[in-house]
Short mmCIF file of C-alpha atoms and ligand atoms in Angstrom, two decimals:
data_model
loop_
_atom_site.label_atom_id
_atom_site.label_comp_id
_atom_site.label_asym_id
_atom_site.label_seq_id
_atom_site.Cartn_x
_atom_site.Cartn_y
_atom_site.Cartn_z
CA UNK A 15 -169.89 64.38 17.46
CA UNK A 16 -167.69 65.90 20.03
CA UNK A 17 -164.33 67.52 18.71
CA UNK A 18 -165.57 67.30 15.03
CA UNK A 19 -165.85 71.04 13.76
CA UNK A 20 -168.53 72.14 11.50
CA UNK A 21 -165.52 73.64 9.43
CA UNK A 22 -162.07 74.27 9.51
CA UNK A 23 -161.09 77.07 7.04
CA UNK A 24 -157.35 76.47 6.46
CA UNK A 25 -155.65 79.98 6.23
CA UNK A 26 -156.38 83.68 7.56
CA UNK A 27 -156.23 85.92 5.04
CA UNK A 28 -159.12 87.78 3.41
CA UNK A 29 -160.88 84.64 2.06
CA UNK A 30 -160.43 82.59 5.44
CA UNK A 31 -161.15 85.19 7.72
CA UNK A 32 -164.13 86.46 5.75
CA UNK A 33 -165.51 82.70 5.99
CA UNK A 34 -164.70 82.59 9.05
CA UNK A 35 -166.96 85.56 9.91
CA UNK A 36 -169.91 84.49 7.81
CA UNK A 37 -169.41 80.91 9.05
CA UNK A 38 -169.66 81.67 12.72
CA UNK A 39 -172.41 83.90 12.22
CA UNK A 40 -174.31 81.21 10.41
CA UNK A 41 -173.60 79.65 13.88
CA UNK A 42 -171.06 76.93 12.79
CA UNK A 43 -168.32 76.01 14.70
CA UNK A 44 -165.70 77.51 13.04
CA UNK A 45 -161.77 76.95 13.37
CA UNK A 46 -159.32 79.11 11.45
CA UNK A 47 -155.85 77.44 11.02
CA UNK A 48 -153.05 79.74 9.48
CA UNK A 49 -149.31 78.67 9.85
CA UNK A 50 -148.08 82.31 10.16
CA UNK A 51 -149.19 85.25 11.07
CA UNK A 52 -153.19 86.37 10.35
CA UNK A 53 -153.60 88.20 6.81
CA UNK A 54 -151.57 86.28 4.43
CA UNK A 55 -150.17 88.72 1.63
CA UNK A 56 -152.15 91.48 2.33
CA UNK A 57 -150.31 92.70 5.03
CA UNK A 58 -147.47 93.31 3.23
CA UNK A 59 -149.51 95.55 0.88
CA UNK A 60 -148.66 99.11 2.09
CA UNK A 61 -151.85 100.91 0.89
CA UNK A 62 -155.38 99.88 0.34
CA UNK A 63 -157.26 102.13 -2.04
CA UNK A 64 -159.73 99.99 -3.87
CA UNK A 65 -161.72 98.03 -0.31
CA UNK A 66 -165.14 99.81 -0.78
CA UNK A 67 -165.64 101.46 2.46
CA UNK A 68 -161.99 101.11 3.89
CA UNK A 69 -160.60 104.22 6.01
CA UNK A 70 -158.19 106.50 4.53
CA UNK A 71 -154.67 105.63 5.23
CA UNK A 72 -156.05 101.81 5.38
CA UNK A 73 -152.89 99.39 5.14
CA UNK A 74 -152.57 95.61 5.43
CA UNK A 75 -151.94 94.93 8.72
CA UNK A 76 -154.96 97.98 9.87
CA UNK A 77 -157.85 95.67 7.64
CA UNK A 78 -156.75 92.90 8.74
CA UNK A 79 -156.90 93.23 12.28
CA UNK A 80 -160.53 94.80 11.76
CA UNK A 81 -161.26 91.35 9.95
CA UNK A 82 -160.02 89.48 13.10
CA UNK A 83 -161.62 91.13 15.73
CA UNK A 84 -164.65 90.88 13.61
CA UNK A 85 -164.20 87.32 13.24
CA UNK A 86 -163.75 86.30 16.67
CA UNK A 87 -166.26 88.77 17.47
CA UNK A 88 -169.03 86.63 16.54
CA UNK A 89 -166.80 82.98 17.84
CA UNK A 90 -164.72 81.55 15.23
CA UNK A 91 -161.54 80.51 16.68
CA UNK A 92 -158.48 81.01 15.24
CA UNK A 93 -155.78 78.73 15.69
CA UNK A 94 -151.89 78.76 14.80
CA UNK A 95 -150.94 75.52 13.19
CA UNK A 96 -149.36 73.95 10.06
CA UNK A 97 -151.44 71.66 8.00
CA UNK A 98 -149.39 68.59 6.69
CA UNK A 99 -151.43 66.28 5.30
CA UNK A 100 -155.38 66.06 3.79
CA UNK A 101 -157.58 63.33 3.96
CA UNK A 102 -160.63 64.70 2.48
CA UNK A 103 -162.63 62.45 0.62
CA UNK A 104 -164.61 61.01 3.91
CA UNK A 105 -167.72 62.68 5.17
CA UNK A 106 -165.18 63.39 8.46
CA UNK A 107 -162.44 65.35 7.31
CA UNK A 108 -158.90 64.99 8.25
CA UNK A 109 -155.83 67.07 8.52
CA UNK A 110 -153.04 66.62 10.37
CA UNK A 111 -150.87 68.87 11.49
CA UNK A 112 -147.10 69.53 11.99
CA UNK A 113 -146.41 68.21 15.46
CA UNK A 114 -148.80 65.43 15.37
CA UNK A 115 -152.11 66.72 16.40
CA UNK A 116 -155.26 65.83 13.94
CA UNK A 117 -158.37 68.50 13.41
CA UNK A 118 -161.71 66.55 12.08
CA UNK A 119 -164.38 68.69 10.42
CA UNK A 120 -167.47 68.01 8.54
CA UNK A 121 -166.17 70.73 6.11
CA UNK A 122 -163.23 72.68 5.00
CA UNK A 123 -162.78 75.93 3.29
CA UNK A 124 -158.76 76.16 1.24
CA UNK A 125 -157.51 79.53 1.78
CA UNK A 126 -153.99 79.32 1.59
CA UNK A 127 -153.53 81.71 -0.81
CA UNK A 128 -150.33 82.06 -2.48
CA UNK A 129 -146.40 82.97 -2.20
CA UNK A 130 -144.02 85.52 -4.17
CA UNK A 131 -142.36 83.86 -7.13
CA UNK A 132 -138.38 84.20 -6.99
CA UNK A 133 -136.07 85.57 -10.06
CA UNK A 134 -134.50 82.01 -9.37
CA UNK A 135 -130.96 83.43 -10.51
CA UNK A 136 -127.56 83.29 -8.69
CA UNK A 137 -127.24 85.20 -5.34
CA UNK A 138 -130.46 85.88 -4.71
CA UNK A 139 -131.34 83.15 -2.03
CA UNK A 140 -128.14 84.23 -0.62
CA UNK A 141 -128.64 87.56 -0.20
CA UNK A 142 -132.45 88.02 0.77
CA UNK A 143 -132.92 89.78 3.75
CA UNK A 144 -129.27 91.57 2.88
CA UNK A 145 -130.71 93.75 0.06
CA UNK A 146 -133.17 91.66 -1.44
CA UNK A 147 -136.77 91.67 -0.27
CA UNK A 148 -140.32 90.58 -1.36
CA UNK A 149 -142.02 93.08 1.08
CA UNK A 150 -141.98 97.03 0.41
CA UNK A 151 -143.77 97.36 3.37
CA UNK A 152 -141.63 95.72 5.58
CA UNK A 153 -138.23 96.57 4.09
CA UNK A 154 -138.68 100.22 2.96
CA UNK A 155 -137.26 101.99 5.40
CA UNK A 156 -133.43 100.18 5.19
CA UNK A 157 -133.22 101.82 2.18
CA UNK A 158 -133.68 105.34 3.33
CA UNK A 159 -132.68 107.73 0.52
CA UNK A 160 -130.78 105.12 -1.19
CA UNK A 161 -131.68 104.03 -4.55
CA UNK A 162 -134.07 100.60 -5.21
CA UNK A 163 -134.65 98.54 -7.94
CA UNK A 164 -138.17 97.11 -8.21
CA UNK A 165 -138.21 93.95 -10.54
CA UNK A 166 -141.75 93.22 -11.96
CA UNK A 167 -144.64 95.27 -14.20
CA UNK A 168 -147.49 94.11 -12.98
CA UNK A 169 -149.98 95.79 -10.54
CA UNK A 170 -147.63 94.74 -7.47
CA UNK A 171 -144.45 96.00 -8.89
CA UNK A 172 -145.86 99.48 -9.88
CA UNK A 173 -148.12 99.92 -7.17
CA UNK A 174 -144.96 98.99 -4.23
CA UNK A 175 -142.35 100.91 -6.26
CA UNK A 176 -144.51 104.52 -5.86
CA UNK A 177 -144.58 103.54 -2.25
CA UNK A 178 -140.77 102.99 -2.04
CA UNK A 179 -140.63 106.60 -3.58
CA UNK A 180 -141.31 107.71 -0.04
CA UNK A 181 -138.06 106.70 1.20
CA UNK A 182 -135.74 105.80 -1.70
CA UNK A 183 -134.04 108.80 -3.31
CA UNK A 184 -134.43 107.09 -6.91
CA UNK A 185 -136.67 103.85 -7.64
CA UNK A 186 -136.00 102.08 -11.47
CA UNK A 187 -138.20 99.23 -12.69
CA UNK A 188 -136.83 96.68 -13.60
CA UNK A 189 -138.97 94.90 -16.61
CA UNK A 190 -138.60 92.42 -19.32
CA UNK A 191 -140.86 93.98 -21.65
CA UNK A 192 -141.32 97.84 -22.70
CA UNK A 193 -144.77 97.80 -21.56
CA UNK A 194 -145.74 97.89 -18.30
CA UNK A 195 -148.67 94.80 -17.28
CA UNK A 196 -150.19 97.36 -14.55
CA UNK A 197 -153.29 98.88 -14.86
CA UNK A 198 -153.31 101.72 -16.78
CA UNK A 199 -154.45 104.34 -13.60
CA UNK A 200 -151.24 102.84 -11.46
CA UNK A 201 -149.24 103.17 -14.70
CA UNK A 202 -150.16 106.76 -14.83
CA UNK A 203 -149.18 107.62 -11.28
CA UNK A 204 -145.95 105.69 -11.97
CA UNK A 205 -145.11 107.67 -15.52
CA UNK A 206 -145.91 111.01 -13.45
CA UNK A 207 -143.86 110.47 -10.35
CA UNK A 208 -139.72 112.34 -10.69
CA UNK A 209 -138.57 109.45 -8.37
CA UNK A 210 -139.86 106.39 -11.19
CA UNK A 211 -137.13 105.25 -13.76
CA UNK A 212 -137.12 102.15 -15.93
CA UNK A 213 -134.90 100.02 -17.47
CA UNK A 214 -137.59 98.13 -19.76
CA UNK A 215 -136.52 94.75 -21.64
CA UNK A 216 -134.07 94.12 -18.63
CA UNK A 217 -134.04 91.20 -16.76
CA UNK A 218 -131.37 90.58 -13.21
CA UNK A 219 -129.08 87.73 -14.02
CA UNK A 220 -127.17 87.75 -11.39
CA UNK A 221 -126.72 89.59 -7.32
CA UNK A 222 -123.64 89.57 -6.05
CA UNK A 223 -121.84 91.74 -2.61
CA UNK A 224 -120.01 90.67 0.22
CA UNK A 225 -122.69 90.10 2.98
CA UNK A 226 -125.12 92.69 1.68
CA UNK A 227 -125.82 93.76 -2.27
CA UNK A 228 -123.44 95.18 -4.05
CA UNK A 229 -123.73 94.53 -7.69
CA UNK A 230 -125.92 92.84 -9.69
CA UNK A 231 -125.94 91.71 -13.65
CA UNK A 232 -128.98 93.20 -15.65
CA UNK A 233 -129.44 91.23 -18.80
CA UNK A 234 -130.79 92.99 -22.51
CA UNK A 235 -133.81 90.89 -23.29
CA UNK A 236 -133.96 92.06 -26.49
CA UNK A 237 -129.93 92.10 -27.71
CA UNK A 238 -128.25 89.80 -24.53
CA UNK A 239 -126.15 92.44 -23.74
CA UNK A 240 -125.14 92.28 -19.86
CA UNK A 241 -124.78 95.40 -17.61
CA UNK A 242 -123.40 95.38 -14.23
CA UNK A 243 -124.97 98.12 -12.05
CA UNK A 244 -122.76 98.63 -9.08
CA UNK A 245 -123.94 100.49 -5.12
CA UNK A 246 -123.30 104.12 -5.17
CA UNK A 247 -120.08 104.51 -3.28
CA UNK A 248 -121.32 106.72 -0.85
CA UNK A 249 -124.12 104.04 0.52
CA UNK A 250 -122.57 100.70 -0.70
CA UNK A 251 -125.51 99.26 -1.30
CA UNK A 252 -128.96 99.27 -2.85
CA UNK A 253 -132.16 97.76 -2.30
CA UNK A 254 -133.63 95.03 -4.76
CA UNK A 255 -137.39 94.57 -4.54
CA UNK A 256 -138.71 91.45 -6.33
CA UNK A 257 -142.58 91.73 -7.10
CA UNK A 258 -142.47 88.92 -10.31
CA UNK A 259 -146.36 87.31 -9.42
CA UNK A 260 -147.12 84.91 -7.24
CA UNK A 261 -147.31 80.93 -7.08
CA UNK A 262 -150.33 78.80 -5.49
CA UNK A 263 -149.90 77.31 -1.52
CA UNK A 264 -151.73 73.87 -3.01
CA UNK A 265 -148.43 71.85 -2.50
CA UNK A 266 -150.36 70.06 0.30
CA UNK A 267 -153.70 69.14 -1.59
CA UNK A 268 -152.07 67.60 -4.90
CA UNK A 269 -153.57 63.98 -5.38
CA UNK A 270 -156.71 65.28 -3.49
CA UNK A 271 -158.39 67.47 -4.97
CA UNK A 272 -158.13 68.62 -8.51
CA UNK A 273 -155.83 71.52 -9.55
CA UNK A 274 -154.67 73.18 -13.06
CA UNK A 275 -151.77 73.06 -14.83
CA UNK A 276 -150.74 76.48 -13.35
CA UNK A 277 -151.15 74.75 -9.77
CA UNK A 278 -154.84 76.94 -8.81
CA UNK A 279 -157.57 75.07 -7.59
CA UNK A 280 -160.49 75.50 -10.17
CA UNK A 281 -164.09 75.39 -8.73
CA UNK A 282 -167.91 76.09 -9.78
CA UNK A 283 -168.67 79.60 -9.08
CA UNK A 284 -170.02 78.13 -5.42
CA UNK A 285 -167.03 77.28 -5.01
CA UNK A 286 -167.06 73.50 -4.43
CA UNK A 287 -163.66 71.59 -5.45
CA UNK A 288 -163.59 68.15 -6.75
CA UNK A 289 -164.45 66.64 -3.24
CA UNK A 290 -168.37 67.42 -1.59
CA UNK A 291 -167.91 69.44 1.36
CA UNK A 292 -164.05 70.82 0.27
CA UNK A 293 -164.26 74.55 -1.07
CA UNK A 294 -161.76 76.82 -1.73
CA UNK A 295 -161.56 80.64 -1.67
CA UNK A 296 -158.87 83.61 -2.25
CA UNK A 297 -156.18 83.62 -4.44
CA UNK A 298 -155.56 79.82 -4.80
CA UNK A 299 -158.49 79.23 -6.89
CA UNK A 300 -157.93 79.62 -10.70
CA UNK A 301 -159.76 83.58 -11.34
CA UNK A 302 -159.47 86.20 -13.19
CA UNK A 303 -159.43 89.19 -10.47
CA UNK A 304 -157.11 88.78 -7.13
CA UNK A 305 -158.30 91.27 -5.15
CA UNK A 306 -159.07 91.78 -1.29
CA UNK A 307 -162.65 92.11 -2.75
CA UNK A 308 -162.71 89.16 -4.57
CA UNK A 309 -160.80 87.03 -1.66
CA UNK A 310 -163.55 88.04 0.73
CA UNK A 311 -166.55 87.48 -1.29
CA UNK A 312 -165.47 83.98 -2.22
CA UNK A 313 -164.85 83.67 1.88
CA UNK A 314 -168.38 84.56 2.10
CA UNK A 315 -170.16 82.36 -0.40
CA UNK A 316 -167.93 79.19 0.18
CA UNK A 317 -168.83 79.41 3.99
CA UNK A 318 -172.54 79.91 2.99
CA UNK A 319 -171.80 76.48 0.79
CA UNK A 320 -170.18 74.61 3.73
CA UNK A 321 -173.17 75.20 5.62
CA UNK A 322 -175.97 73.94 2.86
CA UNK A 323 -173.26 70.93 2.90
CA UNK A 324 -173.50 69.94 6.47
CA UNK A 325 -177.10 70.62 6.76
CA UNK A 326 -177.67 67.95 3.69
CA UNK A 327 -175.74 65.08 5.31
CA UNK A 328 -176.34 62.49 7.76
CA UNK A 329 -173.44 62.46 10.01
P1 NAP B 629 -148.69 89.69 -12.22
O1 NAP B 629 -149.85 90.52 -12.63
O2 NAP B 629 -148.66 88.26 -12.53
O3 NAP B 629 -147.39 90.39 -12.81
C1 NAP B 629 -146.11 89.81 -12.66
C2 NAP B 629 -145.09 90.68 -13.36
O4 NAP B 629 -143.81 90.10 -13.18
C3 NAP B 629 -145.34 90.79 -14.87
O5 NAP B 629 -145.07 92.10 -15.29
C4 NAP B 629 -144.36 89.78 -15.45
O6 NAP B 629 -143.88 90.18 -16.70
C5 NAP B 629 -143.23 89.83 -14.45
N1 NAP B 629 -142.51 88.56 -14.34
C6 NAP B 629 -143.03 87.32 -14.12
N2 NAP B 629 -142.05 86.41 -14.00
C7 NAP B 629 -140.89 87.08 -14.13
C8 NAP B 629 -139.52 86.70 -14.09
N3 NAP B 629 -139.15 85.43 -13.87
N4 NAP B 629 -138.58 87.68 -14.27
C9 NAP B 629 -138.95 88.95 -14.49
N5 NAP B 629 -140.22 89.38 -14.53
C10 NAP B 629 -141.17 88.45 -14.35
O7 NAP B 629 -148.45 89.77 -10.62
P2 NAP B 629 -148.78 90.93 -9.56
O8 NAP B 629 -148.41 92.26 -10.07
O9 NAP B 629 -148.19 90.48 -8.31
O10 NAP B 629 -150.34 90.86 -9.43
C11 NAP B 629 -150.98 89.63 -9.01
C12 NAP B 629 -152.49 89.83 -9.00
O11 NAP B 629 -152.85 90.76 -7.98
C13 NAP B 629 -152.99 90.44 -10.32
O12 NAP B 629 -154.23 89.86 -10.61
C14 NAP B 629 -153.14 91.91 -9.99
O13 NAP B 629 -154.12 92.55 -10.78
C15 NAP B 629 -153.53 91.87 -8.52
N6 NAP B 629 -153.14 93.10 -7.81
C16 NAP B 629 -153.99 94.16 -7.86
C17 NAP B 629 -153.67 95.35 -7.21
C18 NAP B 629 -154.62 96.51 -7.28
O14 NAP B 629 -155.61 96.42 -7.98
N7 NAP B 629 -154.43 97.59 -6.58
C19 NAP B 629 -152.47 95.47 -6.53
C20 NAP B 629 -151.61 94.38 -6.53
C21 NAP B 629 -151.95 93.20 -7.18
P3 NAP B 629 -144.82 90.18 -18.02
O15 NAP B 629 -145.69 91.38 -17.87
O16 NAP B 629 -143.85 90.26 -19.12
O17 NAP B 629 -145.56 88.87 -17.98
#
């Protein structure tokens, strides 16, 4: 069956590219489609501590390109391209992809991970990019002993807003509870560091400026009280750093393949979806530990499934 892969892992992050690897070492031929850039939200992650093995000073975009070389290394190709459409249910699998073009496989891996949820409040769309940002990493430095405001408690939140301490001159987080959701050894780090405020039981209701930040409207979760925290004078602006969770890429599979009310794909622990030969690995798959660890081990055992799957069937 000429042009028919043995799989097509959709997405190159940790989960995709670590199928990828153990999928072209199992001798498969292996295509990797990702609509950006390789490494999904990991390389907007400015420091990786908890990779077993991973060099000091590891960030993002440094794993990541180890994982690619690795992976083409040993002949998966990876591809850029935007899957549209799934038709998955055949022993042949179909995608097609924006532009036209159509990539058949005898089995696909779902690694599209997953995309930073918004505040959804006034001014925000509007001024993203001009003061508000999802990425520490990428948008640190504009804010250059300025002060930051880093909405979120969770692992993401704490974790980016010690990293912003090395170029803000003040960071506050911003959270709608009084207790952080980190875990507790980020928590500690945060408590300790001079540059960490918080405003706790504060949500932002509203961002407002005149082509950059300006102002914005912090909201009293507990009372309703509004505040409005304006730009020191001196820089005029501030930096707002939005690290509320993240919501499921599965937009694309709904009416295929089976997915929870939260929008995550949930599968057997080898991974299989709903559909024989469909698997799904990484972050989009209902779990209870997101983790470059995790992401790559479920790469690893859903690519080891695809194969058992192909081997089983007569095509
Ligand atoms: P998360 O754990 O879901 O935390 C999201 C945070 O945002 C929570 O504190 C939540 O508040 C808050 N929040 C949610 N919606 C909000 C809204 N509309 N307005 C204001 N606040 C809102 O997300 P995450 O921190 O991005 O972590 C995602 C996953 O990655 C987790 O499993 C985490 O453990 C993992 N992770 C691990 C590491 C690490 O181990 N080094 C680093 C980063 C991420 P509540 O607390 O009140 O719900």
């Amino acid at each position: 069956m000429e042009n028919v892969y043995d799989l097509v892992i959709i997405g190159a992050g940790p989960a995709g590219l670590s199928a990828g690897l153990y999928g072209a070492r199992s001798r498969m031929n292996v295509l990797i489609l990702e609509k950006e850039k390789s490494g999904g939200q990991i390389v907007t992650t400015s420091d990786i501590a908890n990779y077993p093995g991973s060099i000091p000073d590891a960030t993002g975009p440094t794993l990541i390109k180890r994982m690619v070389d690795q992976c083409e290394e040993f002949g998966a190709k990876i591809e850029k391209g935007t899957v549209e459409e799934v038709d998955l249910k055949g022993k042949i699998k179909k995608l097609h992809l924006k532009g036209g073009s159509e990539v058949e496989s005898k089995s696909v891996i779902i690694a599209t991970g997953a995309y930073p949820r918004r505040l959804n409040v006034p001014g925000e769309k509007e001024f993203t990019g001009k003061g508000v940002s999802y990425c520490a990493t990428c948008d640190a430095d504009f804010f250059t002993d300025m002060e930051i405001y880093c909405v979120g408690g969770g692992d993401t939140a704490v974790e980016e807003a010690l990293f912003l301490t090395k170029f803000a001159s003040k960071v506050t987080i911003v959270h709608r509870r009084d207790e952080l959701r980190a875990a507790k050894s980020i928590q500690e780090k945060a408590f300790k560091n001079e540059k960490i405020n918080f405003l706790w039981n504060s949500t932002i209701d509203e961002i407002r400026g005149d082509g950059i930040v300006e102002e914005m409207v912090v909201k009293n979760t507990k009372t309703g009280e509004k505040t409005v925290i304006k730009a020191p004078e001196e820089f005029g602006t501030f930096g707002i750093f939005v690290f509320v969770g993240y919501i499921p890429n599965t937009e694309i599979f709904k009416g295929e393949i089976e997915l929870n009310d939260k929008g995550y794909i949930e599968t057997c622990q080898n991974l299989k979806t709903n559909i024989p030969g469909v698997y799904a690995a990484g972050d989009i798959r209902e779990k209870s530990l997101r983790q470059v660890i995790t992401a790559a081990a479920d790469g690893a055992i859903a690519a080891i499934q695809a194969e058992r799957h192909i081997e089983s069937i007569e095509y």
